[in-house]
């Protein structure tokens, strides 16, 4: 195990650009939002101040309206598409114009609780808290205009689960006509069979062009997007982060912020009940554009165990994971393998991802489902042993997929081994 830990340390060093890390060289040569937040938890084992810097760098590129973009293009690199010339967001340091799962407050609380230098941690947390709060405010103002308690994503890239089967129907309403010619770069770095399809890329870019034509004005984008989906996994990350932000706010004497944040958790968890499926014994996504649940059992519906959901739901999810564990060799598949479109190698249509395993295991352990939590952790470590620090893995046979030497995979391994 110490060997695996040392390998993880080497990967973090290899992908460290000084004030931020790249997810992996080649395929993802910039700073990604949720990659950075989760990777900071690994960096903390090596260099505590550097871990805080990772999150601070991310927030130093926050937009005036509160959004924290999903990519910060710190330096030029033509090995990635779509680059700044496609996004055209007009930022001093170019960024994308959409966001990603808001896991920063969760990660920050982990750094805060583990800090050896408590004094520095309090100062740095106090400076970050209002910025994270502004991001959360941005979500509830712009992505939940009817104040349902849950936010929508307006682009599949925001979910982090780019090509999930969950999006297929909703995404088919996004046109492909009128999208200019483009050349993908992702398929130069990795096996095209592990990546989204060309047609999906056309729709991804159609949405980017639509939002760009509206000047990236977030007060307009939610209504203007034909793709508006409420993902229980995304919302669980937001709600867990709201709960963690509230705890830090209490520690730092910010009682008003703690109260607002806790109220959001209560409202959001109550609203999630409408996403529960008795058929699948898990949560489902909701297509806000047409007002219907999406009949698609993915990891997005299991991830809520990361948030403080009712005990009865957590028990059902723990049982569901056990059932899935009999169907795959390695938990947790990003989609139910009994669904026809399941594809164990294609990105988020089946593969197991260690970051999701980490969040699920964390929630299960917190709620006392130790046995299934232990299975998720031991499967994760086994995947690394067999396949190295890949981006994701085929849950059926453990084959490593996507990019190699992955920063957040390494960070999660450090947590699993500790
Ligand atoms: C990609 O380029 O594949 C990313 O997931 C989008 O952020």
Short mmCIF file of C-alpha atoms and ligand atoms in Angstrom, two decimals:
data_model
loop_
_atom_site.label_atom_id
_atom_site.label_comp_id
_atom_site.label_asym_id
_atom_site.label_seq_id
_atom_site.Cartn_x
_atom_site.Cartn_y
_atom_site.Cartn_z
CA UNK A 1 0.00 0.00 0.00
CA UNK A 2 2.82 2.43 0.74
CA UNK A 3 3.95 1.81 -2.83
CA UNK A 4 0.53 2.84 -4.18
CA UNK A 5 0.53 5.90 -1.95
CA UNK A 6 3.97 6.91 -3.27
CA UNK A 7 2.75 6.50 -6.83
CA UNK A 8 -0.17 8.79 -6.03
CA UNK A 9 2.23 11.39 -4.63
CA UNK A 10 4.25 11.21 -7.87
CA UNK A 11 1.14 11.77 -9.99
CA UNK A 12 0.15 14.85 -8.02
CA UNK A 13 3.69 16.21 -8.43
CA UNK A 14 3.69 15.46 -12.14
CA UNK A 15 0.40 17.33 -12.69
CA UNK A 16 1.22 20.27 -10.39
CA UNK A 17 1.55 23.60 -12.20
CA UNK A 18 2.50 25.52 -9.05
CA UNK A 19 -0.82 27.12 -8.10
CA UNK A 20 -3.17 24.61 -9.71
CA UNK A 21 -3.10 21.04 -11.01
CA UNK A 22 -4.11 19.76 -14.43
CA UNK A 23 -6.31 16.62 -14.36
CA UNK A 24 -3.79 14.94 -16.69
CA UNK A 25 -1.37 16.28 -19.30
CA UNK A 26 -2.52 16.11 -22.93
CA UNK A 27 -6.24 15.35 -22.60
CA UNK A 28 -7.00 18.07 -20.01
CA UNK A 29 -4.20 20.68 -19.96
CA UNK A 30 -5.95 23.37 -17.85
CA UNK A 31 -7.59 23.72 -14.42
CA UNK A 32 -10.96 22.00 -14.03
CA UNK A 33 -13.31 23.07 -11.25
CA UNK A 34 -14.38 19.89 -9.43
CA UNK A 35 -11.13 18.11 -10.28
CA UNK A 36 -9.27 20.83 -8.41
CA UNK A 37 -11.51 20.81 -5.37
CA UNK A 38 -11.24 17.03 -4.91
CA UNK A 39 -7.55 16.94 -5.77
CA UNK A 40 -6.86 19.44 -2.99
CA UNK A 41 -7.78 16.71 -0.50
CA UNK A 42 -4.87 14.65 -1.85
CA UNK A 43 -2.47 17.58 -2.04
CA UNK A 44 -3.15 18.13 1.64
CA UNK A 45 -1.20 14.94 2.45
CA UNK A 46 1.88 16.37 0.81
CA UNK A 47 1.76 20.10 1.43
CA UNK A 48 -1.01 21.74 3.45
CA UNK A 49 -0.59 25.34 2.22
CA UNK A 50 -0.43 24.12 -1.40
CA UNK A 51 -3.77 22.32 -0.96
CA UNK A 52 -5.44 25.57 0.08
CA UNK A 53 -3.83 27.38 -2.86
CA UNK A 54 -5.50 24.93 -5.27
CA UNK A 55 -8.96 26.09 -4.15
CA UNK A 56 -7.93 29.73 -3.84
CA UNK A 57 -6.70 29.74 -7.45
CA UNK A 58 -10.04 28.37 -8.60
CA UNK A 59 -11.95 31.09 -6.74
CA UNK A 60 -9.67 33.86 -8.00
CA UNK A 61 -11.35 33.25 -11.38
CA UNK A 62 -14.89 33.48 -10.04
CA UNK A 63 -17.17 35.65 -12.18
CA UNK A 64 -18.67 38.88 -10.81
CA UNK A 65 -22.12 37.25 -10.80
CA UNK A 66 -20.81 34.49 -8.48
CA UNK A 67 -20.36 31.64 -10.96
CA UNK A 68 -17.19 29.60 -10.73
CA UNK A 69 -16.39 28.37 -14.25
CA UNK A 70 -15.70 24.75 -15.08
CA UNK A 71 -12.39 25.37 -16.89
CA UNK A 72 -9.72 28.04 -16.31
CA UNK A 73 -7.50 28.32 -19.38
CA UNK A 74 -4.36 29.42 -17.53
CA UNK A 75 -2.10 28.99 -20.54
CA UNK A 76 -2.48 28.35 -24.24
CA UNK A 77 -2.66 24.77 -25.40
CA UNK A 78 -4.09 23.70 -28.73
CA UNK A 79 -4.36 20.10 -27.58
CA UNK A 80 -7.87 20.72 -26.18
CA UNK A 81 -11.19 21.50 -27.83
CA UNK A 82 -13.22 23.67 -27.17
CA UNK A 83 -10.65 26.29 -26.20
CA UNK A 84 -11.08 29.99 -25.28
CA UNK A 85 -11.72 31.01 -28.90
CA UNK A 86 -14.90 28.93 -28.84
CA UNK A 87 -16.13 30.07 -25.44
CA UNK A 88 -15.36 33.80 -25.92
CA UNK A 89 -16.34 34.69 -22.36
CA UNK A 90 -14.24 37.88 -22.34
CA UNK A 91 -12.53 37.08 -19.04
CA UNK A 92 -9.05 38.51 -18.29
CA UNK A 93 -7.74 34.97 -17.94
CA UNK A 94 -9.97 32.99 -20.31
CA UNK A 95 -12.51 30.61 -18.75
CA UNK A 96 -15.40 28.51 -19.97
CA UNK A 97 -18.88 29.93 -19.46
CA UNK A 98 -20.60 27.11 -17.56
CA UNK A 99 -20.01 25.60 -14.14
CA UNK A 100 -19.44 22.16 -12.57
CA UNK A 101 -20.52 20.19 -9.45
CA UNK A 102 -19.96 22.52 -6.47
CA UNK A 103 -17.87 20.24 -4.31
CA UNK A 104 -15.52 23.01 -3.10
CA UNK A 105 -17.16 23.59 0.31
CA UNK A 106 -17.01 19.87 1.09
CA UNK A 107 -13.32 19.74 0.13
CA UNK A 108 -12.55 22.90 2.04
CA UNK A 109 -14.16 21.58 5.18
CA UNK A 110 -11.99 18.50 4.93
CA UNK A 111 -8.88 20.71 4.72
CA UNK A 112 -10.21 22.88 7.53
CA UNK A 113 -10.89 19.97 9.90
CA UNK A 114 -7.55 18.31 9.19
CA UNK A 115 -5.42 21.46 9.32
CA UNK A 116 -2.29 21.22 11.40
CA UNK A 117 -1.86 24.98 11.20
CA UNK A 118 -5.26 25.96 12.66
CA UNK A 119 -4.51 29.66 12.63
CA UNK A 120 -3.69 29.73 8.92
CA UNK A 121 -6.70 27.54 8.17
CA UNK A 122 -9.07 29.94 9.94
CA UNK A 123 -7.68 32.93 8.06
CA UNK A 124 -7.78 31.23 4.69
CA UNK A 125 -11.23 29.71 5.28
CA UNK A 126 -12.62 33.07 6.39
CA UNK A 127 -11.47 34.57 3.07
CA UNK A 128 -12.93 31.74 0.99
CA UNK A 129 -16.26 31.42 2.78
CA UNK A 130 -17.96 34.50 1.25
CA UNK A 131 -16.78 33.44 -2.21
CA UNK A 132 -18.23 29.96 -1.88
CA UNK A 133 -21.41 31.44 -0.43
CA UNK A 134 -21.64 33.74 -3.48
CA UNK A 135 -21.32 30.72 -5.77
CA UNK A 136 -24.09 28.90 -3.92
CA UNK A 137 -26.24 32.09 -4.05
CA UNK A 138 -25.60 32.20 -7.79
CA UNK A 139 -26.89 28.65 -8.17
CA UNK A 140 -30.12 29.23 -6.31
CA UNK A 141 -30.75 32.59 -8.05
CA UNK A 142 -29.95 31.52 -11.61
CA UNK A 143 -30.58 27.80 -11.76
CA UNK A 144 -33.66 27.60 -9.57
CA UNK A 145 -35.67 30.62 -10.71
CA UNK A 146 -38.91 29.14 -9.38
CA UNK A 147 -37.38 28.43 -5.99
CA UNK A 148 -38.07 24.73 -5.95
CA UNK A 149 -35.06 24.09 -3.72
CA UNK A 150 -33.14 22.22 -6.46
CA UNK A 151 -30.98 23.59 -9.26
CA UNK A 152 -30.84 22.59 -12.93
CA UNK A 153 -27.82 22.07 -15.14
CA UNK A 154 -28.10 23.65 -18.59
CA UNK A 155 -25.30 21.72 -20.30
CA UNK A 156 -24.28 18.06 -19.82
CA UNK A 157 -20.69 19.20 -19.17
CA UNK A 158 -21.94 20.95 -16.02
CA UNK A 159 -22.97 17.64 -14.49
CA UNK A 160 -19.47 16.21 -14.85
CA UNK A 161 -21.29 13.13 -16.23
CA UNK A 162 -20.97 14.43 -19.78
CA UNK A 163 -22.48 11.60 -21.83
CA UNK A 164 -24.67 9.87 -19.24
CA UNK A 165 -27.55 7.82 -20.61
CA UNK A 166 -29.67 10.09 -18.37
CA UNK A 167 -29.30 12.96 -20.85
CA UNK A 168 -30.06 11.05 -24.07
CA UNK A 169 -33.73 12.05 -24.47
CA UNK A 170 -33.38 15.60 -23.18
CA UNK A 171 -30.23 16.07 -25.24
CA UNK A 172 -31.96 14.88 -28.42
CA UNK A 173 -33.96 18.13 -28.29
CA UNK A 174 -30.75 20.13 -28.66
CA UNK A 175 -30.27 20.75 -32.38
CA UNK A 176 -27.14 20.04 -34.38
CA UNK A 177 -28.02 22.30 -37.33
CA UNK A 178 -25.94 25.41 -37.79
CA UNK A 179 -22.98 24.29 -35.70
CA UNK A 180 -19.75 25.36 -37.41
CA UNK A 181 -17.14 22.76 -38.39
CA UNK A 182 -14.74 21.81 -35.61
CA UNK A 183 -11.98 19.32 -34.92
CA UNK A 184 -12.05 17.39 -31.68
CA UNK A 185 -8.79 16.86 -29.83
CA UNK A 186 -9.91 14.44 -27.11
CA UNK A 187 -9.87 11.50 -29.52
CA UNK A 188 -6.21 12.20 -30.36
CA UNK A 189 -5.27 11.54 -26.75
CA UNK A 190 -7.49 8.59 -25.93
CA UNK A 191 -9.48 5.73 -27.44
CA UNK A 192 -12.56 7.18 -29.21
CA UNK A 193 -14.56 4.17 -27.92
CA UNK A 194 -14.08 5.60 -24.40
CA UNK A 195 -15.37 9.06 -25.32
CA UNK A 196 -18.64 10.81 -26.26
CA UNK A 197 -19.80 10.52 -29.87
CA UNK A 198 -19.41 13.11 -32.64
CA UNK A 199 -23.14 13.81 -32.60
CA UNK A 200 -22.99 14.50 -28.86
CA UNK A 201 -20.11 16.91 -29.47
CA UNK A 202 -22.20 18.77 -32.05
CA UNK A 203 -24.94 19.22 -29.47
CA UNK A 204 -22.44 20.26 -26.76
CA UNK A 205 -21.15 22.94 -29.09
CA UNK A 206 -24.63 24.02 -30.19
CA UNK A 207 -25.38 24.86 -26.55
CA UNK A 208 -22.09 26.73 -26.14
CA UNK A 209 -22.86 28.79 -29.25
CA UNK A 210 -26.39 29.51 -28.00
CA UNK A 211 -25.13 30.75 -24.62
CA UNK A 212 -22.34 32.74 -26.28
CA UNK A 213 -24.91 34.49 -28.49
CA UNK A 214 -26.60 35.69 -25.27
CA UNK A 215 -23.35 37.20 -23.99
CA UNK A 216 -23.06 34.61 -21.20
CA UNK A 217 -25.73 36.50 -19.28
CA UNK A 218 -26.70 33.98 -16.63
CA UNK A 219 -30.01 35.70 -15.95
CA UNK A 220 -31.07 34.52 -19.45
CA UNK A 221 -29.36 31.17 -19.94
CA UNK A 222 -31.61 28.90 -17.86
CA UNK A 223 -34.72 29.90 -19.81
CA UNK A 224 -32.86 29.95 -23.11
CA UNK A 225 -31.52 26.42 -22.82
CA UNK A 226 -33.50 23.58 -24.38
CA UNK A 227 -31.55 21.35 -21.97
CA UNK A 228 -32.56 21.91 -18.34
CA UNK A 229 -32.19 18.88 -16.10
CA UNK A 230 -32.36 18.53 -12.33
CA UNK A 231 -29.74 15.90 -11.46
CA UNK A 232 -30.10 14.44 -7.95
CA UNK A 233 -26.35 13.72 -7.86
CA UNK A 234 -25.39 17.26 -8.74
CA UNK A 235 -27.87 18.60 -6.19
CA UNK A 236 -26.60 16.18 -3.54
CA UNK A 237 -23.11 17.61 -3.99
CA UNK A 238 -24.50 21.13 -3.69
CA UNK A 239 -26.54 20.28 -0.59
CA UNK A 240 -23.66 18.44 1.10
CA UNK A 241 -21.52 21.49 0.35
CA UNK A 242 -24.20 23.76 1.85
CA UNK A 243 -24.15 21.63 5.02
CA UNK A 244 -20.35 21.73 5.18
CA UNK A 245 -20.33 25.47 4.53
CA UNK A 246 -22.81 25.90 7.40
CA UNK A 247 -20.53 23.96 9.78
CA UNK A 248 -17.50 26.05 8.83
CA UNK A 249 -19.57 29.23 9.12
CA UNK A 250 -20.54 28.20 12.66
CA UNK A 251 -16.90 27.58 13.55
CA UNK A 252 -15.98 31.02 12.24
CA UNK A 253 -18.86 32.82 13.97
CA UNK A 254 -20.80 33.50 10.73
CA UNK A 255 -24.16 32.49 12.14
CA UNK A 256 -26.36 34.16 9.51
CA UNK A 257 -24.54 32.34 6.72
CA UNK A 258 -24.83 29.06 8.63
CA UNK A 259 -28.58 29.54 8.95
CA UNK A 260 -29.18 30.38 5.28
CA UNK A 261 -27.11 27.39 4.24
CA UNK A 262 -28.90 24.98 6.57
CA UNK A 263 -32.28 26.19 5.36
CA UNK A 264 -31.17 25.35 1.81
CA UNK A 265 -30.20 21.85 2.87
CA UNK A 266 -33.58 21.22 4.50
CA UNK A 267 -35.53 22.57 1.52
CA UNK A 268 -33.42 20.73 -1.05
CA UNK A 269 -33.56 17.37 0.72
CA UNK A 270 -37.35 17.69 1.02
CA UNK A 271 -37.61 18.52 -2.70
CA UNK A 272 -35.49 15.49 -3.61
CA UNK A 273 -38.30 13.24 -2.38
CA UNK A 274 -40.16 13.90 -5.67
CA UNK A 275 -37.19 12.27 -7.46
CA UNK A 276 -37.43 8.99 -5.56
CA UNK A 277 -38.27 5.94 -7.67
CA UNK A 278 -39.88 2.95 -6.00
CA UNK A 279 -39.27 0.99 -9.18
CA UNK A 280 -35.48 1.38 -9.04
CA UNK A 281 -35.08 2.09 -5.31
CA UNK A 282 -33.00 5.14 -6.09
CA UNK A 283 -33.41 8.75 -7.17
CA UNK A 284 -33.95 9.83 -10.80
CA UNK A 285 -33.23 12.96 -12.82
CA UNK A 286 -36.02 15.37 -13.73
CA UNK A 287 -36.32 16.95 -17.15
CA UNK A 288 -37.38 20.48 -16.26
CA UNK A 289 -37.91 21.48 -19.91
CA UNK A 290 -40.81 19.04 -20.26
CA UNK A 291 -41.71 18.56 -16.59
CA UNK A 292 -41.11 14.81 -16.23
CA UNK A 293 -38.87 12.39 -14.37
CA UNK A 294 -36.26 10.65 -16.54
CA UNK A 295 -36.65 6.87 -16.42
CA UNK A 296 -32.93 6.12 -16.25
CA UNK A 297 -31.15 4.50 -13.27
CA UNK A 298 -27.67 6.05 -13.06
CA UNK A 299 -25.13 6.86 -10.43
CA UNK A 300 -26.68 10.34 -10.28
CA UNK A 301 -29.49 8.70 -8.32
CA UNK A 302 -27.16 6.96 -5.84
CA UNK A 303 -24.92 9.91 -5.12
CA UNK A 304 -27.54 11.56 -2.88
CA UNK A 305 -26.29 9.27 -0.10
CA UNK A 306 -23.43 11.80 0.08
CA UNK A 307 -25.98 14.36 1.33
CA UNK A 308 -28.01 14.13 4.56
CA UNK A 309 -30.96 12.24 3.02
CA UNK A 310 -33.62 10.50 5.17
CA UNK A 311 -32.49 7.23 6.76
CA UNK A 312 -35.04 5.16 4.86
CA UNK A 313 -33.57 6.39 1.54
CA UNK A 314 -29.98 5.77 2.62
CA UNK A 315 -30.90 2.21 3.65
CA UNK A 316 -32.49 1.60 0.25
CA UNK A 317 -29.44 2.98 -1.58
CA UNK A 318 -27.08 0.79 0.47
CA UNK A 319 -29.20 -2.24 -0.50
CA UNK A 320 -29.28 -1.14 -4.13
CA UNK A 321 -25.47 -0.92 -4.14
CA UNK A 322 -25.29 -4.47 -2.83
CA UNK A 323 -27.52 -5.62 -5.69
CA UNK A 324 -25.37 -3.76 -8.22
CA UNK A 325 -22.34 -5.36 -6.58
CA UNK A 326 -23.63 -8.77 -7.67
CA UNK A 327 -23.90 -7.59 -11.27
CA UNK A 328 -20.45 -6.03 -11.68
CA UNK A 329 -17.00 -7.05 -10.56
CA UNK A 330 -16.11 -3.55 -9.37
CA UNK A 331 -18.46 -1.03 -7.78
CA UNK A 332 -19.81 1.49 -8.59
CA UNK A 333 -20.93 1.40 -12.25
CA UNK A 334 -22.00 4.85 -13.45
CA UNK A 335 -25.07 3.24 -14.98
CA UNK A 336 -27.20 0.22 -14.19
CA UNK A 337 -25.64 -2.62 -16.24
CA UNK A 338 -29.08 -4.09 -16.97
CA UNK A 339 -29.96 -1.12 -19.15
CA UNK A 340 -29.49 -1.85 -22.85
CA UNK A 341 -27.40 1.25 -23.56
CA UNK A 342 -24.93 0.49 -20.75
CA UNK A 343 -21.36 0.64 -22.04
CA UNK A 344 -18.66 -0.28 -19.53
CA UNK A 345 -15.93 1.68 -21.30
CA UNK A 346 -17.64 4.79 -22.60
CA UNK A 347 -17.03 7.62 -20.12
CA UNK A 348 -20.20 8.03 -18.01
CA UNK A 349 -22.34 5.35 -19.68
CA UNK A 350 -21.11 2.61 -17.38
CA UNK A 351 -17.53 3.02 -16.15
CA UNK A 352 -16.64 3.31 -12.46
CA UNK A 353 -15.10 6.60 -11.31
CA UNK A 354 -13.12 6.80 -8.09
CA UNK A 355 -14.33 10.28 -7.19
CA UNK A 356 -17.92 9.11 -7.18
CA UNK A 357 -16.92 6.00 -5.24
CA UNK A 358 -15.30 8.29 -2.69
CA UNK A 359 -18.36 10.46 -2.19
CA UNK A 360 -20.68 7.44 -2.02
CA UNK A 361 -18.39 5.61 0.44
CA UNK A 362 -18.16 8.75 2.57
CA UNK A 363 -21.95 9.03 2.86
CA UNK A 364 -22.40 5.30 3.51
CA UNK A 365 -19.77 5.27 6.26
CA UNK A 366 -21.23 8.37 7.89
CA UNK A 367 -24.65 6.69 8.01
CA UNK A 368 -23.27 3.39 9.34
CA UNK A 369 -23.45 1.20 6.22
CA UNK A 370 -19.93 0.01 6.87
CA UNK A 371 -19.97 -3.22 4.94
CA UNK A 372 -21.03 -1.81 1.60
CA UNK A 373 -18.81 1.24 2.15
CA UNK A 374 -15.86 -1.13 2.67
CA UNK A 375 -16.69 -2.97 -0.54
CA UNK A 376 -16.69 0.31 -2.51
CA UNK A 377 -13.32 1.24 -1.02
CA UNK A 378 -11.68 -2.15 -1.57
CA UNK A 379 -12.98 -2.34 -5.16
CA UNK A 380 -11.52 1.12 -5.78
CA UNK A 381 -8.08 0.16 -4.49
CA UNK A 382 -8.17 -3.08 -6.46
CA UNK A 383 -8.94 -1.15 -9.67
CA UNK A 384 -5.80 0.92 -9.19
CA UNK A 385 -3.71 -2.11 -8.44
CA UNK A 386 -4.78 -3.74 -11.70
CA UNK A 387 -5.05 -0.77 -14.03
CA UNK A 388 -3.04 2.12 -12.60
CA UNK A 389 -4.30 5.64 -11.92
CA UNK A 390 -6.66 5.86 -14.90
CA UNK A 391 -9.46 8.35 -15.41
CA UNK A 392 -12.14 5.62 -15.13
CA UNK A 393 -12.52 1.84 -15.25
CA UNK A 394 -14.71 -0.80 -16.82
CA UNK A 395 -16.72 -2.12 -13.85
CA UNK A 396 -17.06 -5.56 -15.48
CA UNK A 397 -13.37 -6.41 -15.83
CA UNK A 398 -11.43 -3.50 -14.34
CA UNK A 399 -9.92 -2.34 -17.66
CA UNK A 400 -8.43 1.17 -17.30
CA UNK A 401 -10.11 3.74 -19.58
CA UNK A 402 -9.71 7.38 -20.63
CA UNK A 403 -6.61 9.34 -19.69
CA UNK A 404 -3.69 7.99 -17.61
CA UNK A 405 -1.90 9.46 -14.52
CA UNK A 406 -5.05 11.12 -13.28
CA UNK A 407 -4.80 13.72 -10.51
CA UNK A 408 -8.12 13.18 -8.77
CA UNK A 409 -7.83 9.41 -9.06
CA UNK A 410 -4.51 9.70 -7.21
CA UNK A 411 -6.03 11.99 -4.60
CA UNK A 412 -8.88 9.56 -3.95
CA UNK A 413 -6.50 6.63 -3.63
CA UNK A 414 -4.65 8.50 -0.90
CA UNK A 415 -7.94 8.84 0.95
CA UNK A 416 -8.85 5.16 0.42
CA UNK A 417 -5.48 3.99 1.75
CA UNK A 418 -5.35 6.23 4.80
C1 LIG B 1 -14.28 17.16 -21.61
O1 LIG B 1 -13.74 17.96 -22.36
O2 LIG B 1 -14.43 15.97 -21.85
C2 LIG B 1 -14.72 17.63 -20.32
O3 LIG B 1 -15.35 16.65 -19.59
C3 LIG B 1 -15.61 18.81 -20.47
O4 LIG B 1 -15.40 19.56 -19.35
#
